[in-house]
Short mmCIF file of C-alpha atoms and ligand atoms in Angstrom, two decimals:
data_model
loop_
_atom_site.label_atom_id
_atom_site.label_comp_id
_atom_site.label_asym_id
_atom_site.label_seq_id
_atom_site.Cartn_x
_atom_site.Cartn_y
_atom_site.Cartn_z
CA MET F 105 1.17 64.82 -281.24
CA THR F 106 3.40 66.29 -278.58
CA VAL F 107 2.10 68.54 -275.84
CA LEU F 108 4.58 70.85 -274.14
CA PHE F 109 3.67 71.46 -270.51
CA VAL F 110 5.35 74.62 -269.22
CA ASN F 111 5.02 74.47 -265.46
CA ALA F 112 5.41 77.74 -263.58
CA ALA F 113 3.23 76.46 -260.70
CA PHE F 114 5.87 74.94 -258.48
CA ARG F 115 4.73 75.84 -254.97
CA LYS F 116 4.23 72.78 -252.77
CA ASN F 117 0.56 71.72 -253.06
CA SER F 118 0.03 74.22 -255.86
CA ARG F 119 -3.64 74.47 -256.85
CA THR F 120 -2.66 75.68 -260.33
CA TYR F 121 -0.49 72.62 -260.84
CA ALA F 122 -3.36 70.37 -259.75
CA LEU F 123 -5.70 72.07 -262.25
CA ALA F 124 -3.13 71.67 -265.01
CA GLN F 125 -2.68 67.98 -264.20
CA GLN F 126 -6.43 67.48 -264.53
CA TYR F 127 -6.37 69.18 -267.91
CA LEU F 128 -3.41 67.06 -269.08
CA SER F 129 -5.18 63.90 -267.95
CA THR F 130 -7.87 64.60 -270.58
CA LEU F 131 -5.27 64.34 -273.36
CA THR F 132 -3.93 61.19 -274.98
CA ASP F 133 -0.81 62.79 -276.47
CA GLU F 134 2.80 62.52 -275.43
CA ILE F 135 3.61 65.19 -272.83
CA GLU F 136 6.99 66.89 -272.48
CA THR F 137 7.37 68.94 -269.31
CA VAL F 138 9.59 71.88 -268.55
CA ASN F 139 9.57 72.61 -264.83
CA LEU F 140 10.47 76.26 -264.52
CA GLY F 141 11.00 75.94 -260.76
CA GLU F 142 13.98 73.70 -261.43
CA GLU F 143 15.49 75.33 -264.51
CA ASP F 144 18.45 77.71 -264.38
CA ILE F 145 16.76 80.46 -266.39
CA HIS F 146 17.97 84.04 -266.48
CA PRO F 147 16.64 87.13 -268.20
CA LEU F 148 18.67 88.47 -271.10
CA GLN F 149 21.42 90.63 -269.66
CA LYS F 150 24.42 92.43 -271.14
CA ALA F 151 26.50 89.41 -272.21
CA SER F 152 23.65 87.05 -273.06
CA LEU F 153 21.81 89.79 -274.97
CA GLU F 154 24.86 90.44 -277.13
CA LYS F 155 25.10 86.72 -277.92
CA TYR F 156 21.35 86.48 -278.59
CA CYS F 157 21.36 89.42 -281.03
CA LYS F 158 24.44 88.13 -282.88
CA ASN F 159 23.15 84.55 -283.06
CA SER F 160 19.73 85.69 -284.21
CA ARG F 161 21.28 87.82 -287.00
CA ASN F 162 23.42 84.89 -288.17
CA TYR F 163 20.87 82.12 -287.55
CA GLU F 164 23.34 80.30 -285.29
CA PHE F 165 21.45 78.51 -282.57
CA GLY F 166 23.89 75.93 -281.21
CA ASP F 167 24.02 77.43 -277.70
CA GLU F 168 22.16 75.72 -274.84
CA MET F 169 20.16 78.91 -274.22
CA TYR F 170 18.10 78.13 -277.34
CA ARG F 171 16.89 74.73 -276.14
CA TYR F 172 13.60 76.16 -274.83
CA ALA F 173 12.77 77.92 -278.10
CA LYS F 174 13.58 74.78 -280.13
CA GLN F 175 11.40 72.59 -277.91
CA PHE F 176 8.56 75.15 -278.00
CA ALA F 177 8.67 75.40 -281.82
CA LYS F 178 8.29 71.62 -282.23
CA ALA F 179 5.32 71.12 -279.87
CA ASP F 180 1.81 70.59 -281.28
CA GLU F 181 0.06 72.08 -278.25
CA ILE F 182 1.36 74.25 -275.43
CA VAL F 183 -0.08 74.10 -271.90
CA ILE F 184 1.13 76.73 -269.43
CA ALA F 185 0.37 76.55 -265.70
CA ALA F 186 1.00 79.79 -263.82
CA PRO F 187 -0.28 81.32 -260.60
CA PHE F 188 -1.29 84.99 -260.75
CA TRP F 189 1.55 86.90 -259.16
CA ASN F 190 1.63 90.66 -258.65
CA PHE F 191 -1.06 91.14 -261.28
CA GLY F 192 0.98 89.28 -263.83
CA LEU F 193 3.02 86.18 -264.59
CA PRO F 194 5.77 84.76 -262.37
CA ALA F 195 9.07 86.35 -263.45
CA VAL F 196 10.65 83.00 -264.31
CA LEU F 197 7.88 82.38 -266.86
CA HIS F 198 8.54 85.81 -268.34
CA ASP F 199 12.25 85.01 -268.57
CA TYR F 200 11.45 81.66 -270.19
CA LEU F 201 9.19 83.36 -272.76
CA GLU F 202 11.93 85.88 -273.48
CA LEU F 203 14.17 82.99 -274.53
CA VAL F 204 11.35 81.25 -276.41
CA CYS F 205 10.81 84.44 -278.42
CA THR F 206 14.03 84.03 -280.39
CA GLN F 207 13.77 85.37 -283.91
CA GLY F 208 14.76 82.55 -286.27
CA LEU F 209 13.47 79.83 -283.94
CA THR F 210 9.83 80.48 -282.98
CA PHE F 211 9.12 83.35 -285.37
CA ASP F 212 10.74 85.34 -288.12
CA LEU F 213 10.25 88.72 -289.71
CA ASP F 214 9.90 89.05 -293.49
CA LYS F 215 11.03 91.95 -295.67
CA ALA F 216 7.57 93.54 -295.53
CA GLY F 217 7.82 93.68 -291.72
CA GLU F 218 5.32 90.83 -291.16
CA TYR F 219 5.95 88.21 -288.51
CA ASN F 220 5.85 84.56 -289.59
CA SER F 221 5.40 81.76 -287.12
CA LEU F 222 8.00 79.01 -286.95
CA CYS F 223 5.91 77.13 -284.37
CA GLN F 224 4.00 73.99 -285.07
CA ALA F 225 1.40 74.55 -282.35
CA LYS F 226 -2.09 75.73 -283.25
CA LYS F 227 -3.39 75.66 -279.68
CA LEU F 228 -2.18 77.15 -276.40
CA VAL F 229 -3.83 76.68 -273.02
CA LEU F 230 -3.10 78.93 -270.04
CA ILE F 231 -4.21 77.61 -266.65
CA MET F 232 -4.12 80.00 -263.72
CA THR F 233 -5.33 80.50 -260.17
CA ALA F 234 -5.43 83.80 -258.30
CA GLY F 235 -5.82 84.54 -254.63
CA GLY F 236 -7.90 87.65 -255.32
CA TYR F 237 -9.88 88.71 -258.36
CA VAL F 238 -8.29 89.01 -261.78
CA PRO F 239 -9.08 92.35 -263.41
CA GLU F 240 -10.73 92.33 -266.83
CA ASN F 241 -8.11 92.51 -269.61
CA ASP F 242 -5.40 91.59 -267.13
CA CYS F 243 -1.85 91.83 -268.39
CA ALA F 244 -0.99 88.13 -267.90
CA ILE F 245 -3.46 86.76 -270.44
CA SER F 246 -3.12 89.81 -272.73
CA TYR F 247 0.61 89.27 -272.94
CA ILE F 248 0.25 85.58 -273.83
CA ARG F 249 -2.50 86.37 -276.34
CA THR F 250 -0.34 89.00 -278.04
CA LEU F 251 2.61 86.60 -278.40
CA CYS F 252 0.25 83.95 -279.82
CA LYS F 253 -1.32 86.39 -282.28
CA GLU F 254 1.73 88.32 -283.43
CA PHE F 255 4.65 85.90 -283.30
CA TRP F 256 3.29 82.39 -283.27
CA LYS F 257 -0.02 82.74 -285.15
CA ILE F 258 -1.76 80.49 -282.63
CA ASP F 259 -5.48 81.26 -282.98
CA ASP F 260 -6.82 78.77 -280.47
CA VAL F 261 -5.85 80.31 -277.11
CA ARG F 262 -7.77 79.02 -274.10
CA TYR F 263 -7.67 80.53 -270.65
CA TYR F 264 -8.91 78.58 -267.65
CA TYR F 265 -8.71 80.19 -264.25
CA ALA F 266 -10.05 80.09 -260.74
CA ASP F 267 -9.80 83.42 -258.95
CA GLY F 268 -10.60 84.65 -255.46
CA ILE F 269 -9.43 81.34 -254.01
CA ASP F 270 -7.53 82.88 -251.07
CA LEU F 271 -10.50 84.96 -249.93
CA VAL F 272 -11.92 84.19 -246.51
CA GLY F 273 -14.86 81.78 -246.55
CA VAL F 274 -14.51 80.85 -250.18
CA ASP F 275 -15.23 77.26 -251.26
CA VAL F 276 -11.90 76.59 -252.95
CA ASN F 277 -12.77 73.10 -254.14
CA ALA F 278 -15.98 74.31 -255.77
CA LYS F 279 -14.03 77.00 -257.62
CA LEU F 280 -11.45 74.47 -258.82
CA GLU F 281 -14.11 71.96 -259.83
CA ALA F 282 -15.90 74.63 -261.87
CA VAL F 283 -12.73 75.07 -263.93
CA VAL F 284 -12.32 71.33 -264.46
CA LYS F 285 -15.93 71.18 -265.75
CA GLN F 286 -14.99 73.70 -268.44
CA TYR F 287 -12.32 71.35 -269.84
CA GLY F 288 -15.02 68.87 -270.82
CA ASN F 289 -16.92 71.51 -272.79
CA THR F 290 -13.99 72.79 -274.77
CA GLN F 291 -12.01 69.74 -275.88
CA LYS F 292 -11.34 69.48 -279.63
C1 FMN O 192 4.57 86.08 -255.00
C2 FMN O 192 3.07 86.07 -254.99
C3 FMN O 192 2.37 87.09 -255.58
C4 FMN O 192 0.97 87.08 -255.60
N1 FMN O 192 0.30 88.10 -256.22
C5 FMN O 192 -1.05 88.06 -256.31
C6 FMN O 192 -1.77 89.09 -256.98
O1 FMN O 192 -1.22 90.06 -257.49
N2 FMN O 192 -3.11 88.99 -257.06
C7 FMN O 192 -3.79 87.93 -256.52
O2 FMN O 192 -5.02 87.86 -256.66
N3 FMN O 192 -3.13 86.94 -255.87
C8 FMN O 192 -1.78 86.98 -255.76
N4 FMN O 192 -1.11 85.97 -255.10
C9 FMN O 192 -1.87 84.81 -254.60
C10 FMN O 192 -1.86 83.68 -255.62
O3 FMN O 192 -2.35 84.13 -256.88
C11 FMN O 192 -2.75 82.51 -255.20
O4 FMN O 192 -2.43 82.08 -253.90
C12 FMN O 192 -2.62 81.37 -256.19
O5 FMN O 192 -3.73 80.53 -256.05
C13 FMN O 192 -1.36 80.57 -255.99
O6 FMN O 192 -1.39 79.44 -256.82
P1 FMN O 192 -0.77 78.04 -256.36
O7 FMN O 192 -1.67 77.43 -255.33
O8 FMN O 192 -0.75 77.28 -257.64
O9 FMN O 192 0.61 78.33 -255.84
C14 FMN O 192 0.28 85.99 -255.02
C15 FMN O 192 0.99 84.96 -254.40
C16 FMN O 192 2.37 84.99 -254.37
C17 FMN O 192 3.14 83.88 -253.71
#
């Protein structure tokens, strides 16, 4: 089993990163890490979009830009660590997911218009912390859930988060510990 750890929690002393490490320490599998804070990731723009559309049509995926999608497709479990930024995901994680969502690598579309998953993973875990409160049905988790449901057919999506941790007087450690306790209850 290979777990892919997608780390978008790269602030020094990141609480989200610490929570993710505690989750990963409960696993016995091999862990591959992609540190988004150190990767040279760009959103699809004019030139790269043209290449992406052409390559996707012709199923030609030799370019380096497809390395994230290939790695993602092969993983047995995906763990994403992301702080809650501007009521959503950090932009670099969005850009990464844009590249992961390459038709022909992590999903395909059949003649009837149905999406088929090309991913091995059956489980995805999103770990998040937020300074304030996360609204119900927030767009960060909804977006990840939609990708899992529509493209990758990953049914087991777990969302662990501590919110309100920047509020004055809050017991941050207690909030983080409460999340760690949930890991124990929900392991396979
Ligand atoms: C760029 C940026 C945007 C943020 N936007 C929000 C926000 O929209 N809502 C919120 O509750 N907290 C927001 N925060 C606070 C973070 O969610 C909070 O500090 C989080 O715990 C950071 O995680 P970390 O310790 O892993 O870096 C933001 C922080 C930063 C740096």
